[in-house]
Amino acid sequence: MKKTSLFIITMLSVLLVSASFVACGDDDDNSNPLVGFWEGDHSESYWEDWTFNSNGTGERHTDDGTVGSYKSFTYTVLSQEEGNSEVYGKTISGQVSIVYNSGGQSTLHYYIYSKYMDINGYSLLKR
């Protein structure tokens, strides 16, 4: 009887410890929906590509068919709000502060839906 009781107590202890490790998963959702490469429509006469890195840096490439430019920047997400659209499902909108390494700063509104993002007046596709 004593042996059986000890076995049951040991098994219950192992079960409780196992359950506590499973329950202590990473609940923090630190994912940044801006991170990635966002490509503009290159068939247009003017287009923009944006790259947002997870370390708060990025690059903006613009091209008007004659002269292209690359601008490196740092960014900070100022606000972010999740929503839901009947057409696109989950949506994310917010503001991001862009500080260009060459000088200048902008605060831009963004709207992410499905695999698309509207920013700076342009629609981009996440690649």
mmCIF file of C-alpha atoms in Angstrom:
data_model
loop_
_atom_site.group_PDB
_atom_site.id
_atom_site.type_symbol
_atom_site.label_atom_id
_atom_site.label_comp_id
_atom_site.label_asym_id
_atom_site.label_seq_id
_atom_site.Cartn_x
_atom_site.Cartn_y
_atom_site.Cartn_z
ATOM 1 C CA MET A 1 0.000 0.000 0.000
ATOM 2 C CA LYS A 2 2.793 2.398 0.935
ATOM 3 C CA LYS A 3 4.582 1.605 -2.337
ATOM 4 C CA THR A 4 1.428 2.220 -4.378
ATOM 5 C CA SER A 5 0.724 5.523 -2.622
ATOM 6 C CA LEU A 6 4.284 6.705 -3.243
ATOM 7 C CA PHE A 7 3.988 5.725 -6.913
ATOM 8 C CA ILE A 8 0.685 7.623 -7.310
ATOM 9 C CA ILE A 9 2.082 10.727 -5.585
ATOM 10 C CA THR A 10 5.190 10.601 -7.789
ATOM 11 C CA MET A 11 3.097 10.262 -10.976
ATOM 12 C CA LEU A 12 0.801 13.115 -9.952
ATOM 13 C CA SER A 13 3.824 15.306 -9.230
ATOM 14 C CA VAL A 14 5.301 14.537 -12.669
ATOM 15 C CA LEU A 15 1.935 15.264 -14.291
ATOM 16 C CA LEU A 16 1.594 18.613 -12.496
ATOM 17 C CA VAL A 17 5.142 19.676 -13.388
ATOM 18 C CA SER A 18 4.572 18.692 -17.034
ATOM 19 C CA ALA A 19 1.302 20.627 -17.188
ATOM 20 C CA SER A 20 2.938 23.722 -15.716
ATOM 21 C CA PHE A 21 5.628 23.711 -18.431
ATOM 22 C CA VAL A 22 3.008 23.401 -21.160
ATOM 23 C CA ALA A 23 0.924 26.177 -19.615
ATOM 24 C CA CYS A 24 3.928 28.495 -19.437
ATOM 25 C CA GLY A 25 4.257 28.916 -23.179
ATOM 26 C CA ASP A 26 5.298 32.223 -24.665
ATOM 27 C CA ASP A 27 2.096 34.260 -24.499
ATOM 28 C CA ASP A 28 3.828 37.470 -25.583
ATOM 29 C CA ASP A 29 3.011 38.206 -29.202
ATOM 30 C CA ASN A 30 5.955 40.416 -30.067
ATOM 31 C CA SER A 31 5.568 39.845 -33.781
ATOM 32 C CA ASN A 32 5.736 42.987 -35.849
ATOM 33 C CA PRO A 33 3.454 42.779 -38.903
ATOM 34 C CA LEU A 34 5.600 45.306 -40.787
ATOM 35 C CA VAL A 35 8.661 43.031 -40.808
ATOM 36 C CA GLY A 36 9.439 41.676 -44.251
ATOM 37 C CA PHE A 37 9.847 42.741 -47.861
ATOM 38 C CA TRP A 38 6.913 44.653 -49.345
ATOM 39 C CA GLU A 39 6.937 45.006 -53.121
ATOM 40 C CA GLY A 40 5.175 47.672 -55.170
ATOM 41 C CA ASP A 41 3.658 47.204 -58.617
ATOM 42 C CA HIS A 42 6.676 47.394 -60.933
ATOM 43 C CA SER A 43 4.431 47.726 -63.986
ATOM 44 C CA GLU A 44 3.534 51.268 -62.887
ATOM 45 C CA SER A 45 5.612 54.273 -63.978
ATOM 46 C CA TYR A 46 6.505 54.940 -60.321
ATOM 47 C CA TRP A 47 6.785 52.302 -57.627
ATOM 48 C CA GLU A 48 8.091 51.768 -54.127
ATOM 49 C CA ASP A 49 9.504 48.701 -52.346
ATOM 50 C CA TRP A 50 9.894 48.695 -48.568
ATOM 51 C CA THR A 51 11.926 46.382 -46.350
ATOM 52 C CA PHE A 52 11.291 46.405 -42.604
ATOM 53 C CA ASN A 53 13.781 44.419 -40.513
ATOM 54 C CA SER A 54 12.979 43.065 -37.060
ATOM 55 C CA ASN A 55 15.776 45.169 -35.500
ATOM 56 C CA GLY A 56 14.032 48.468 -36.321
ATOM 57 C CA THR A 57 15.955 49.237 -39.515
ATOM 58 C CA GLY A 58 14.786 49.186 -43.090
ATOM 59 C CA GLU A 59 15.195 50.357 -46.643
ATOM 60 C CA ARG A 60 12.924 52.134 -49.110
ATOM 61 C CA HIS A 61 13.528 51.740 -52.823
ATOM 62 C CA THR A 62 11.735 54.061 -55.224
ATOM 63 C CA ASP A 63 11.906 54.146 -58.996
ATOM 64 C CA ASP A 64 10.255 56.396 -61.553
ATOM 65 C CA GLY A 65 11.587 54.544 -64.586
ATOM 66 C CA THR A 66 14.632 56.776 -64.963
ATOM 67 C CA VAL A 67 16.208 57.281 -61.565
ATOM 68 C CA GLY A 68 15.951 54.838 -58.683
ATOM 69 C CA SER A 69 16.922 55.553 -55.124
ATOM 70 C CA TYR A 70 17.548 53.582 -51.964
ATOM 71 C CA LYS A 71 17.029 55.163 -48.574
ATOM 72 C CA SER A 72 18.029 53.407 -45.374
ATOM 73 C CA PHE A 73 16.063 54.234 -42.247
ATOM 74 C CA THR A 74 15.220 53.330 -38.704
ATOM 75 C CA TYR A 75 11.610 53.001 -37.660
ATOM 76 C CA THR A 76 9.390 52.888 -34.619
ATOM 77 C CA VAL A 77 5.804 51.649 -34.585
ATOM 78 C CA LEU A 78 3.845 54.429 -32.878
ATOM 79 C CA SER A 79 0.438 52.777 -32.830
ATOM 80 C CA GLN A 80 -1.164 49.569 -33.970
ATOM 81 C CA GLU A 81 -4.736 48.379 -33.951
ATOM 82 C CA GLU A 82 -6.198 45.089 -35.087
ATOM 83 C CA GLY A 83 -9.534 44.910 -36.819
ATOM 84 C CA ASN A 84 -11.619 42.595 -38.913
ATOM 85 C CA SER A 85 -12.942 43.052 -42.429
ATOM 86 C CA GLU A 86 -15.652 40.957 -44.049
ATOM 87 C CA VAL A 87 -13.632 41.009 -47.270
ATOM 88 C CA TYR A 88 -10.022 40.626 -46.027
ATOM 89 C CA GLY A 89 -10.397 39.053 -42.589
ATOM 90 C CA LYS A 90 -7.849 40.285 -40.033
ATOM 91 C CA THR A 91 -6.595 43.818 -40.619
ATOM 92 C CA ILE A 92 -3.918 45.853 -38.880
ATOM 93 C CA SER A 93 -3.623 49.607 -39.036
ATOM 94 C CA GLY A 94 -1.349 52.070 -37.345
ATOM 95 C CA GLN A 95 1.345 54.686 -37.583
ATOM 96 C CA VAL A 96 5.071 54.262 -38.016
ATOM 97 C CA SER A 97 7.803 56.861 -37.552
ATOM 98 C CA ILE A 98 10.520 56.698 -40.211
ATOM 99 C CA VAL A 99 13.881 58.441 -39.663
ATOM 100 C CA TYR A 100 16.030 58.358 -42.789
ATOM 101 C CA ASN A 101 19.768 57.902 -42.285
ATOM 102 C CA SER A 102 20.386 60.654 -44.862
ATOM 103 C CA GLY A 103 18.186 63.053 -42.890
ATOM 104 C CA GLY A 104 14.468 63.666 -42.706
ATOM 105 C CA GLN A 105 11.664 62.093 -40.788
ATOM 106 C CA SER A 106 8.117 61.028 -41.643
ATOM 107 C CA THR A 107 5.158 59.654 -39.764
ATOM 108 C CA LEU A 108 3.219 57.347 -42.059
ATOM 109 C CA HIS A 109 -0.103 55.586 -41.717
ATOM 110 C CA TYR A 110 -0.213 51.936 -42.743
ATOM 111 C CA TYR A 111 -3.027 49.471 -43.305
ATOM 112 C CA ILE A 112 -2.315 45.747 -43.623
ATOM 113 C CA TYR A 113 -4.922 43.382 -45.007
ATOM 114 C CA SER A 114 -4.412 39.839 -46.226
ATOM 115 C CA LYS A 115 -0.924 39.909 -47.789
ATOM 116 C CA TYR A 116 -1.111 43.583 -48.779
ATOM 117 C CA MET A 117 -0.105 46.828 -47.123
ATOM 118 C CA ASP A 118 -1.049 50.382 -48.003
ATOM 119 C CA ILE A 119 1.605 52.861 -46.899
ATOM 120 C CA ASN A 120 2.619 56.295 -48.163
ATOM 121 C CA GLY A 121 -0.252 56.165 -50.668
ATOM 122 C CA TYR A 122 0.944 52.953 -52.323
ATOM 123 C CA SER A 123 -0.274 49.374 -52.198
ATOM 124 C CA LEU A 124 2.424 46.797 -51.637
ATOM 125 C CA LEU A 125 2.469 42.996 -51.693
ATOM 126 C CA LYS A 126 4.350 41.072 -49.004
ATOM 127 C CA ARG A 127 6.923 38.723 -50.527
#
